[in-house]
Short mmCIF file of C-alpha atoms (C1' of nucleotides) in Angstrom, two decimals:
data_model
loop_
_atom_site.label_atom_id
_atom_site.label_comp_id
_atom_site.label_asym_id
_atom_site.label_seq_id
_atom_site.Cartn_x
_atom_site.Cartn_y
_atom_site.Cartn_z
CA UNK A 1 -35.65 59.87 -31.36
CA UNK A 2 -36.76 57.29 -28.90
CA UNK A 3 -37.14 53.43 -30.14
CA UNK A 4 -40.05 52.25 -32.18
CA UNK A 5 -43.09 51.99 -30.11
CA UNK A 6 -43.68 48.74 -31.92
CA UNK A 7 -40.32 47.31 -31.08
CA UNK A 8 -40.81 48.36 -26.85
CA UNK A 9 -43.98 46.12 -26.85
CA UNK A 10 -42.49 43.58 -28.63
CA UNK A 11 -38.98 43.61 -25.94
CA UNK A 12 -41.58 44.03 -23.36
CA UNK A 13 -43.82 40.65 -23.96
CA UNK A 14 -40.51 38.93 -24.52
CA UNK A 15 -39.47 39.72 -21.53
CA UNK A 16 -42.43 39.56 -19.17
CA UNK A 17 -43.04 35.59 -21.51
CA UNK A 18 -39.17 34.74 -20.93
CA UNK A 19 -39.52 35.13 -16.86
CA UNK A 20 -42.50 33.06 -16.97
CA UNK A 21 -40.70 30.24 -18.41
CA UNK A 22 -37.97 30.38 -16.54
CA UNK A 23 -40.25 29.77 -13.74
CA UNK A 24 -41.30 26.60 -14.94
CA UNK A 25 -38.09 25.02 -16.96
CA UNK A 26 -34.81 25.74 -16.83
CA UNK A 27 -33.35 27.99 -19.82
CA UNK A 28 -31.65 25.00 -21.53
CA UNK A 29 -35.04 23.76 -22.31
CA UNK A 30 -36.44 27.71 -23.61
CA UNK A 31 -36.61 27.66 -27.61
CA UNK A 32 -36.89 30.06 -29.66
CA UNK A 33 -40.38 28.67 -31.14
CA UNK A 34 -41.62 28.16 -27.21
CA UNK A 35 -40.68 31.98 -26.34
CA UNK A 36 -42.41 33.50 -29.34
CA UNK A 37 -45.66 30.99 -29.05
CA UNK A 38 -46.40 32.17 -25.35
CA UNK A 39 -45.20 36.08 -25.57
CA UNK A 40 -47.48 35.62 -28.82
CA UNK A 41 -44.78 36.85 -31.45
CA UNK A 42 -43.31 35.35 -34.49
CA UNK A 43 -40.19 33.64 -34.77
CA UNK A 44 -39.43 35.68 -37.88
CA UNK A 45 -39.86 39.01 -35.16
CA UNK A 46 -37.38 37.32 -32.89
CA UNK A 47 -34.88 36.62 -35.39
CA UNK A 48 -35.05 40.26 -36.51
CA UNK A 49 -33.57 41.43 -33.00
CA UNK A 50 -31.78 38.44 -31.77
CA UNK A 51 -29.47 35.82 -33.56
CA UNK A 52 -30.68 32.65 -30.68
CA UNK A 53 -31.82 32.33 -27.03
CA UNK A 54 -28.54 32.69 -26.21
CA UNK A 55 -27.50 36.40 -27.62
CA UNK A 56 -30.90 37.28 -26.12
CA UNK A 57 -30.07 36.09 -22.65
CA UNK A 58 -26.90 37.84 -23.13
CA UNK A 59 -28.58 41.34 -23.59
CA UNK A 60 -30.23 40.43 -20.12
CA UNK A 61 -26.91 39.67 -18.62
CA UNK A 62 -26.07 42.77 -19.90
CA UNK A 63 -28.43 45.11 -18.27
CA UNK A 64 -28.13 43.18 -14.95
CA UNK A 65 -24.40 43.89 -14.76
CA UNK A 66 -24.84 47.45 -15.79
CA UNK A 67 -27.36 47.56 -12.97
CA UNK A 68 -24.63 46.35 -10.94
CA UNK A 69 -22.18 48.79 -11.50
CA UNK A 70 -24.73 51.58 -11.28
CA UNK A 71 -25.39 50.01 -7.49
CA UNK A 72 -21.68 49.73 -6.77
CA UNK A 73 -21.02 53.14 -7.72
CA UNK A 74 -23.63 54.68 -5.70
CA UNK A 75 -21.53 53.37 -2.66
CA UNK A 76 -18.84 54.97 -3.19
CA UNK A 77 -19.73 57.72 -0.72
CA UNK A 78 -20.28 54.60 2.19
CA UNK A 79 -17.03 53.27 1.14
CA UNK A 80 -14.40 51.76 3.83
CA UNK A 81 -11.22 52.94 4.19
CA UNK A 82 -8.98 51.84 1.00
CA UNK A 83 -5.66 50.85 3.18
CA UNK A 84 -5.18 48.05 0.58
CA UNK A 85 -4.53 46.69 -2.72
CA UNK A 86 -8.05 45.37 -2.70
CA UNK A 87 -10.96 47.94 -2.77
CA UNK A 88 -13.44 46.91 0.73
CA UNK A 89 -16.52 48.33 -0.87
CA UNK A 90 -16.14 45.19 -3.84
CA UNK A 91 -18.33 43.40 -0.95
CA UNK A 92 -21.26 45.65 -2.03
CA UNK A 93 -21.42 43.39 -5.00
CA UNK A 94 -22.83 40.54 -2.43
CA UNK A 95 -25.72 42.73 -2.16
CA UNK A 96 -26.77 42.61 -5.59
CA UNK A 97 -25.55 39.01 -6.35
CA UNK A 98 -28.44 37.70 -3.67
CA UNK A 99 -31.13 40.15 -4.42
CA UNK A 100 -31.33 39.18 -7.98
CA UNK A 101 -30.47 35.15 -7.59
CA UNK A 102 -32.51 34.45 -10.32
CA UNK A 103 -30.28 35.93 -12.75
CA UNK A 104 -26.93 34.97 -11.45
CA UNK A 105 -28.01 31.49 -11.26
CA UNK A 106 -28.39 31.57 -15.05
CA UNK A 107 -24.38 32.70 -15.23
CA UNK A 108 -23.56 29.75 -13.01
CA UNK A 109 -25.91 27.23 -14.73
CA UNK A 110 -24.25 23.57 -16.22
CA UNK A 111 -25.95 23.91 -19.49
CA UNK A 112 -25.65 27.80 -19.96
CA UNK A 113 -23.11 29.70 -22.12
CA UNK A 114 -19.95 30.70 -21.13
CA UNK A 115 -20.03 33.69 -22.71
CA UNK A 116 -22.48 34.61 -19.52
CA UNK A 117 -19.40 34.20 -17.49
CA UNK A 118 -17.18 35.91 -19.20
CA UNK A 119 -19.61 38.97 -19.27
CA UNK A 120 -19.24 38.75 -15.74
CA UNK A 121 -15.68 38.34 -15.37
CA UNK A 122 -14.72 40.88 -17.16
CA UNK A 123 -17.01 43.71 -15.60
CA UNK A 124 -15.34 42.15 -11.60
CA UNK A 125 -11.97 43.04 -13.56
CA UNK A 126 -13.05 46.18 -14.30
CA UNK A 127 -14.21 46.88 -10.51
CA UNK A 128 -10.64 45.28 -9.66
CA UNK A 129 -8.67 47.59 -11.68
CA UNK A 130 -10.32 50.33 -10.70
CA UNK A 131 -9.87 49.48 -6.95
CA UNK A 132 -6.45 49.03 -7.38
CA UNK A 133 -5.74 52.62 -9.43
CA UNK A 134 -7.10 54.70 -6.48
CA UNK A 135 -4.16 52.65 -4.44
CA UNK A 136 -1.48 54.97 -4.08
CA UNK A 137 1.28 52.50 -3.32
CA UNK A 138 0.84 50.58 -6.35
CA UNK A 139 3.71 51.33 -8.62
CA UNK A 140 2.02 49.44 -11.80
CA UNK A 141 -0.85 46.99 -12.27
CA UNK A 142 0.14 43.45 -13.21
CA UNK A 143 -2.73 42.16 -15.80
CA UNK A 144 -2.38 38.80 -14.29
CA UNK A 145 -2.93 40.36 -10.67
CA UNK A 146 -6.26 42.01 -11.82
CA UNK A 147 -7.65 38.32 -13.09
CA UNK A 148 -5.87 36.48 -10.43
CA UNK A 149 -8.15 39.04 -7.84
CA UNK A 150 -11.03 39.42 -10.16
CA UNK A 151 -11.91 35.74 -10.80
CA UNK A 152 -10.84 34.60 -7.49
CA UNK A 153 -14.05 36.30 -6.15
CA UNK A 154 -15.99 35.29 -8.29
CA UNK A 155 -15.21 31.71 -7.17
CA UNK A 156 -16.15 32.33 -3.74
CA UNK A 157 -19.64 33.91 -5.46
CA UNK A 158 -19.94 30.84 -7.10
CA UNK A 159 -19.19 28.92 -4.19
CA UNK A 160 -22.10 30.65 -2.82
CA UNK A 161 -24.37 29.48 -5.64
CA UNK A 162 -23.36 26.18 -5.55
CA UNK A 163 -24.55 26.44 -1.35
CA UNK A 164 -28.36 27.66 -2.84
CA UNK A 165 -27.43 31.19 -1.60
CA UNK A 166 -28.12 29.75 1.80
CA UNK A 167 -25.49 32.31 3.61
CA UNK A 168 -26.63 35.58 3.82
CA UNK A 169 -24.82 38.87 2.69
CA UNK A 170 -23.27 39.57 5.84
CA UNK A 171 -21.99 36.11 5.86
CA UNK A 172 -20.22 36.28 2.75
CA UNK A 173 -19.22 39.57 3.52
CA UNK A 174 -17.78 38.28 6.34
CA UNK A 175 -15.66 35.26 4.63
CA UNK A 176 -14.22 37.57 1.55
CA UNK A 177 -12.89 39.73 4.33
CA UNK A 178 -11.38 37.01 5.83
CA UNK A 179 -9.71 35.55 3.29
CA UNK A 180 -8.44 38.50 2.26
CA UNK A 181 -7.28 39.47 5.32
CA UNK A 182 -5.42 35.55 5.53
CA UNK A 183 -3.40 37.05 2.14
CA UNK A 184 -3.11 40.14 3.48
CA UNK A 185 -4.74 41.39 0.03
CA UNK A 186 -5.44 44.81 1.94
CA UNK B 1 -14.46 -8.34 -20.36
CA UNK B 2 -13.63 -5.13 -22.05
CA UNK B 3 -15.52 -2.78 -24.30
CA UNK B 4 -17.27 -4.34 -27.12
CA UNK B 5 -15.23 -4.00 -30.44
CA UNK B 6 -18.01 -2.37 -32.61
CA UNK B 7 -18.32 0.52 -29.64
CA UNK B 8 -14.28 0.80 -29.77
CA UNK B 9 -14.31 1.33 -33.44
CA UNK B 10 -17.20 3.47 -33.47
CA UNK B 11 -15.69 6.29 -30.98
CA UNK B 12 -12.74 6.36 -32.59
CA UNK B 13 -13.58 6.93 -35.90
CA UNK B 14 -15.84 10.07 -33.73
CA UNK B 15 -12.95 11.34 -32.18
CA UNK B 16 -10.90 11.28 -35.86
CA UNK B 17 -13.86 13.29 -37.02
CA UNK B 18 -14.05 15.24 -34.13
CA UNK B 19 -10.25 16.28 -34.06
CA UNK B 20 -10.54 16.93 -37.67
CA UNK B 21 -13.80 19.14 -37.91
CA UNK B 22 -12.07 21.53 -35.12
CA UNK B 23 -9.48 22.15 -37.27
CA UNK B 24 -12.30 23.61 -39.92
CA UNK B 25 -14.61 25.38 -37.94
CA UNK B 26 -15.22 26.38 -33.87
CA UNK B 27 -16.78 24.14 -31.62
CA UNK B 28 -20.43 25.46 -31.97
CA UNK B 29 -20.49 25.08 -35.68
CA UNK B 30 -19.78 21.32 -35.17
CA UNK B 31 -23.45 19.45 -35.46
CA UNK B 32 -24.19 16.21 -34.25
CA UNK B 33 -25.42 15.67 -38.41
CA UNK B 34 -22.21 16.80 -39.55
CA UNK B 35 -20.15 14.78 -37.14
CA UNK B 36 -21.97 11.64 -37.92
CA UNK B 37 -21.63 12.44 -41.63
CA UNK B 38 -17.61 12.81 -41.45
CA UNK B 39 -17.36 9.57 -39.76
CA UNK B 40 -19.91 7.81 -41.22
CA UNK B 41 -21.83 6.56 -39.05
CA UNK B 42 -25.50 6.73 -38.60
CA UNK B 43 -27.18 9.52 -36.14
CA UNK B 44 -28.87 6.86 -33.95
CA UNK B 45 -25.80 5.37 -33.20
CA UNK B 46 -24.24 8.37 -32.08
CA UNK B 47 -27.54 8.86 -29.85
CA UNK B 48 -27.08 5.32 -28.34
CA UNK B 49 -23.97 6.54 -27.21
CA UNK B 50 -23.69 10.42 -26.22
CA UNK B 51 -27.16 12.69 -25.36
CA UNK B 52 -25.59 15.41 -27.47
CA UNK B 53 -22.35 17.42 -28.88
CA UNK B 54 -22.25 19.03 -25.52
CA UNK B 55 -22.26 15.80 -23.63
CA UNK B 56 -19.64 14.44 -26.18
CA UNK B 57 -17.46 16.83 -25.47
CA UNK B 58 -17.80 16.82 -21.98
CA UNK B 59 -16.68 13.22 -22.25
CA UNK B 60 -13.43 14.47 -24.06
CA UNK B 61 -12.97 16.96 -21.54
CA UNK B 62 -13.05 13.93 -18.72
CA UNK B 63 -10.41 12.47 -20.14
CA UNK B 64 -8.46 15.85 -20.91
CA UNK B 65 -8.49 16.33 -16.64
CA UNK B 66 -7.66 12.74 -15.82
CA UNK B 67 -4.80 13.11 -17.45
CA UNK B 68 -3.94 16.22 -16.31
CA UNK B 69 -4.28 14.85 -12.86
CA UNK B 70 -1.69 11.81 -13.80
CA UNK B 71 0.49 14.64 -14.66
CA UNK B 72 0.27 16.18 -11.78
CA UNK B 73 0.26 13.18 -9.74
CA UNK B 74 3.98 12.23 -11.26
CA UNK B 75 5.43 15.50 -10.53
CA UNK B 76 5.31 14.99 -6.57
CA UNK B 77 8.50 13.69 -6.17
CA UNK B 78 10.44 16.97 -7.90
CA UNK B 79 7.85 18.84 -5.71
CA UNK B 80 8.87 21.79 -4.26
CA UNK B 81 8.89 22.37 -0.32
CA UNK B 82 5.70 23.54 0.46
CA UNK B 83 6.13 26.14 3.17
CA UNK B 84 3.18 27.81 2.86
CA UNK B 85 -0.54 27.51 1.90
CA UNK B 86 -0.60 26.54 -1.47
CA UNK B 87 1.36 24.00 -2.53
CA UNK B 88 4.09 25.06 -5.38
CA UNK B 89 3.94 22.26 -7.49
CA UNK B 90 0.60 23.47 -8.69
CA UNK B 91 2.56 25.22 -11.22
CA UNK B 92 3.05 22.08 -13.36
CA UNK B 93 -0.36 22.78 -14.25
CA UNK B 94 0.69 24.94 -16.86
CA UNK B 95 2.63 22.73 -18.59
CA UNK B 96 -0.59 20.66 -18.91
CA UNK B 97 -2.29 23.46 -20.67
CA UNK B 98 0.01 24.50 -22.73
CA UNK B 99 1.21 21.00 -24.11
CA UNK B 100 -2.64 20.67 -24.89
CA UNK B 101 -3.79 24.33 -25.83
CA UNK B 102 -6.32 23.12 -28.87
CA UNK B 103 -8.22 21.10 -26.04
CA UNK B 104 -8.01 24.33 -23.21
CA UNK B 105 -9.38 26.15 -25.71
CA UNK B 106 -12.90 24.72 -25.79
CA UNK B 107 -13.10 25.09 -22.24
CA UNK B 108 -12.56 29.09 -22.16
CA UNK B 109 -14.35 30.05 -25.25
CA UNK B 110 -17.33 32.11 -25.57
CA UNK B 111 -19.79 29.54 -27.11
CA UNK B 112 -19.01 26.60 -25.42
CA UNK B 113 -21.18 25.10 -22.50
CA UNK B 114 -20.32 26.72 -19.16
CA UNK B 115 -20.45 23.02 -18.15
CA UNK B 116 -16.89 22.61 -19.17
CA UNK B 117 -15.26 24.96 -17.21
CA UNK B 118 -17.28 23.73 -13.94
CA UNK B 119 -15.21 20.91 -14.90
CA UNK B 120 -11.83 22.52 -14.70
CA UNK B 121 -13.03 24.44 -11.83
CA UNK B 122 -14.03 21.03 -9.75
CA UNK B 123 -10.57 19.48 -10.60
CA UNK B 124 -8.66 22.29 -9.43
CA UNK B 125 -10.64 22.74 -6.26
CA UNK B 126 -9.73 19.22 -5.50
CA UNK B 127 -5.97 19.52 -6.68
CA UNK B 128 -5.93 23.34 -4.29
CA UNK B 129 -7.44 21.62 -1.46
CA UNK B 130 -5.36 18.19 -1.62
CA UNK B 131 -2.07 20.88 -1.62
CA UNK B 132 -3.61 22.31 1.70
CA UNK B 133 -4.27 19.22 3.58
CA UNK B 134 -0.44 18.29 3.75
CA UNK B 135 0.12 21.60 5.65
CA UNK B 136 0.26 20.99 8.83
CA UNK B 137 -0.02 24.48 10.24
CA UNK B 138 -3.45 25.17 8.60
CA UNK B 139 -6.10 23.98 11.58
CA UNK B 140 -9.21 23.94 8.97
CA UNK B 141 -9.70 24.26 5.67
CA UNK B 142 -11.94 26.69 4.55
CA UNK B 143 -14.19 25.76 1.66
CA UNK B 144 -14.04 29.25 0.50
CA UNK B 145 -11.02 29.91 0.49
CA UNK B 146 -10.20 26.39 -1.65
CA UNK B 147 -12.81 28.11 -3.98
CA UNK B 148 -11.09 31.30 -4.13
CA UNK B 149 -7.59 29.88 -4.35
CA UNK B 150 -8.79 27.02 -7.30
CA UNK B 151 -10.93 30.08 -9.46
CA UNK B 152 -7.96 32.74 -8.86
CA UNK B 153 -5.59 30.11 -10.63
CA UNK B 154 -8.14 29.97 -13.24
CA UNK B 155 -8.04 33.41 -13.64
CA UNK B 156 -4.53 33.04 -14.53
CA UNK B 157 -5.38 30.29 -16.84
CA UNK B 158 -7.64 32.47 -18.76
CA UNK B 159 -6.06 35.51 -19.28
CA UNK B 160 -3.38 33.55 -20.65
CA UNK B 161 -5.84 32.18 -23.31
CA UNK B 162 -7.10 35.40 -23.82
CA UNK B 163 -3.61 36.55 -24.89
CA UNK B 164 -3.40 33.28 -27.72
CA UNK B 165 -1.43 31.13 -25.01
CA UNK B 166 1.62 33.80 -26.26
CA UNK B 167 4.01 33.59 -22.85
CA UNK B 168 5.69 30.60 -22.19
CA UNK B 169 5.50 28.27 -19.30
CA UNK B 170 8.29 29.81 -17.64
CA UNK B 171 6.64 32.66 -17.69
CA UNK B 172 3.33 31.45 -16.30
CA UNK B 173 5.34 30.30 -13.88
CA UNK B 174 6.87 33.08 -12.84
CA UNK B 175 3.97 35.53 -13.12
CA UNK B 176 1.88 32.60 -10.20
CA UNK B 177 5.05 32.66 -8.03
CA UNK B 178 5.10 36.43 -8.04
CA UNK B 179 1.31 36.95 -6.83
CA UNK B 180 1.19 34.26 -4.98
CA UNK B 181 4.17 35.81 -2.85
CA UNK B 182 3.18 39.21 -2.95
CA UNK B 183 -0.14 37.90 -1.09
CA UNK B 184 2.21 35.61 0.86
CA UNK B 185 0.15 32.64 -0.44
CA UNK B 186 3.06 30.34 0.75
"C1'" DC C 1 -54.62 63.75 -40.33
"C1'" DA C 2 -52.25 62.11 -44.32
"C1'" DA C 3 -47.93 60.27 -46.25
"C1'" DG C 4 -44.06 57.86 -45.66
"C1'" DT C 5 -41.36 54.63 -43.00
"C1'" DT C 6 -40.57 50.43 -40.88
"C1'" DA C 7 -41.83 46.66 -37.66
"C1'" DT C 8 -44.49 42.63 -37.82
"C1'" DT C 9 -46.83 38.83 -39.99
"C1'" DA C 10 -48.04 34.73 -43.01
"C1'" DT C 11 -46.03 31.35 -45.31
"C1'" DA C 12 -42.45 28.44 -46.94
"C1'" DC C 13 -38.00 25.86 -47.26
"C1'" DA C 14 -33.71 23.34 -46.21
"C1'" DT C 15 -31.54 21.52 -42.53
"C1'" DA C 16 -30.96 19.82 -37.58
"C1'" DT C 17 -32.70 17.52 -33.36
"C1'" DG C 18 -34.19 13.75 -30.63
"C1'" DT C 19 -36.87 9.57 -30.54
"C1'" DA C 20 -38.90 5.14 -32.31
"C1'" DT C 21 -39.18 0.40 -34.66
"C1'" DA C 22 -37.74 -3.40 -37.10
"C1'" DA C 23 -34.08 -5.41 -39.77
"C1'" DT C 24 -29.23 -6.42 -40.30
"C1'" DA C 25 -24.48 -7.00 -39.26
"C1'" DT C 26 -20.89 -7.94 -36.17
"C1'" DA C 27 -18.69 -9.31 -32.03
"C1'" DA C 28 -18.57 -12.50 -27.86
"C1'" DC C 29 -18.66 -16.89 -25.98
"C1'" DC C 30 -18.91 -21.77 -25.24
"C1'" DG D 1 -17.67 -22.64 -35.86
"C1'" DG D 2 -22.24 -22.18 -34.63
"C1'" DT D 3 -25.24 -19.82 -31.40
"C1'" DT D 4 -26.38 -16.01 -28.80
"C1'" DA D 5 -26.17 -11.28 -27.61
"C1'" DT D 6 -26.02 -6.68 -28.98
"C1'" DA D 7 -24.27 -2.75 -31.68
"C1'" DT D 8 -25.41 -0.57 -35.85
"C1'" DT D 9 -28.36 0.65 -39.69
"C1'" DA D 10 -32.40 2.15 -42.60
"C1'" DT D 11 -36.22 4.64 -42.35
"C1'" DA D 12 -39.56 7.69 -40.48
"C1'" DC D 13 -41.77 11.37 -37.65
"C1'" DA D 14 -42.71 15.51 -34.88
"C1'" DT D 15 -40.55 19.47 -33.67
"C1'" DA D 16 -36.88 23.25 -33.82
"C1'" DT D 17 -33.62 26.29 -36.35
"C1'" DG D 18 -32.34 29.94 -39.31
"C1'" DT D 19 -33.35 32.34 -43.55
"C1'" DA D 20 -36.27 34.34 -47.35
"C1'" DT D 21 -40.19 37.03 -49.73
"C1'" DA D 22 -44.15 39.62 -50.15
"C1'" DA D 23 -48.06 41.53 -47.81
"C1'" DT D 24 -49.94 43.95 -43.91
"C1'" DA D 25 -50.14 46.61 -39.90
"C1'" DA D 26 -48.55 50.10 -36.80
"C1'" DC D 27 -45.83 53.92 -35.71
"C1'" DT D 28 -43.47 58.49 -36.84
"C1'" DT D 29 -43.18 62.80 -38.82
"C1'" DG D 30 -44.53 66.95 -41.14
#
DNA sequence: CAAGTTATTATACATATGTATAATATAACC
DNA sequence: GGTTATATTATACATATGTATAATAACTTG
């Protein structure tokens, strides 16, 4: 029992509509009555699958982290030697940070939501945790450790978005291992 | 030549209004109609002053981090010896927050602008990499790591508001000092 | 393919936003 | 204290939001 027909075209001109615009304005300035006039939809349709811009942009967020951890899983196999407290491979996640700018830029955006950022934090913490559970020599994991670690790269990501994304993925790469090597985090 | 009286009186009968109406209803629910309603005064004059809630809050927010800075400012004289890289007395900062929870609040929850915690973010940065200039074994700072260092704090910050502010300062404390030294921070 | 289900539309309404103009009230200043 | 400067108001307008109802269209299922 697959989803209405009728609703996948309707998802699917929102979508393919909402990238348009976001070529030409930035999302603060995307309405709800702007969205449905060029994907050609009413607002009453919109309003029957999303409560604002906002929740819908969420439910893009959404996908793109789940994305995300689909791509981070698949290198597990590739993964460096764990001879830390931090998990090496979490530099994989530079790789999908600059090949979809365009969407992380929304999480890092002035006028956006926070609730974008939070979506985001919590998924690193989740990437943290697990890092730190295939650690052997970790007696028990400190709550506070796992937000201290997990938000604390997401600075330097959004250090990197503040730059334009103008150092590449072996840069970055580069300067989380260094810092982390500075606090001996592995 | 100071502010003109009319423009005094008008923002503070706002922020009376403002106080009051968060302690009805979240931050989002708070219009720019509504707010001009419970202070009485007209919509156009709240216009000539502030773009928009968001902006009027960010305004509030301003204020909120210059004064956490004065606090800040008048604890270096008990400061600790700062032996290390980050400089101890950046655990004062919690005092800040809790003694002004109501305001912290805005800044970490899910419907407010992402603008606001840019804010905190900025201040911290500056307040991280201040603590690093007066060590004297660090050759260069690294604008990384002062981004990693600031948002890792923040991390801290926020799962404490995600667990209703509930430990006490002492025990923010405490739980900073113990990562920090476990990643030999300082 | 027909019957039944449900997504979408047309239309409308109360309220909110952001901007504009002219009139009025209030503060600043000499 | 009277004049000048300017903050505030009253009013209005085009557009946006979120919700509602009944009619229509499109899809699913047997």
């Amino acid at each position: 029992m697959n989803q209405d027909l009728r609703v996948v075209k309707t998802k699917r001109t929102l979508q393919t509509a909402f990238i348009q615009l976001l070529q030409e304005k930035t999302l603060d300035k995307i309405t709800v009555s702007e969205l449905c006039r060029s994907s050609g939809i009413t607002r009453r349709t919109f309003y029957l699958h999303y409560q604002n811009v906002t929740k819908y942009v969420e439910e893009i967020i959404e996908s793109l982290l789940n994305e995300l951890e689909q791509s981070m899983r698949r290198t597990t196999d590739y993964r460096l030697t764990t001879n830390g407290r931090l998990d090496p491979r979490m530099i994989y996640l530079f790789e999908h940070v600059y090949n979809n700018k365009e969407f992380y830029h929304i999480i890092f955006s002035r006028n956006s939501s926070f609730a974008y950022y939070e979506m985001f934090y919590k998924r690193i913490k989740v990437l943290v945790r697990n890092s730190m559970e295939t650690m052997d020599f970790i007696d028990e994991i400190n709550d506070f450790e796992v937000s201290y670690q997990a938000n604390a790269i997401l600075g330097i990501i959004m250090e990197w978005y503040y730059g334009g994304f103008e150092k590449s993925i072996d840069e970055m790469n580069h300067i989380l291992m260094s810092v982390l090597k500075r606090y001996r985090v592995f």
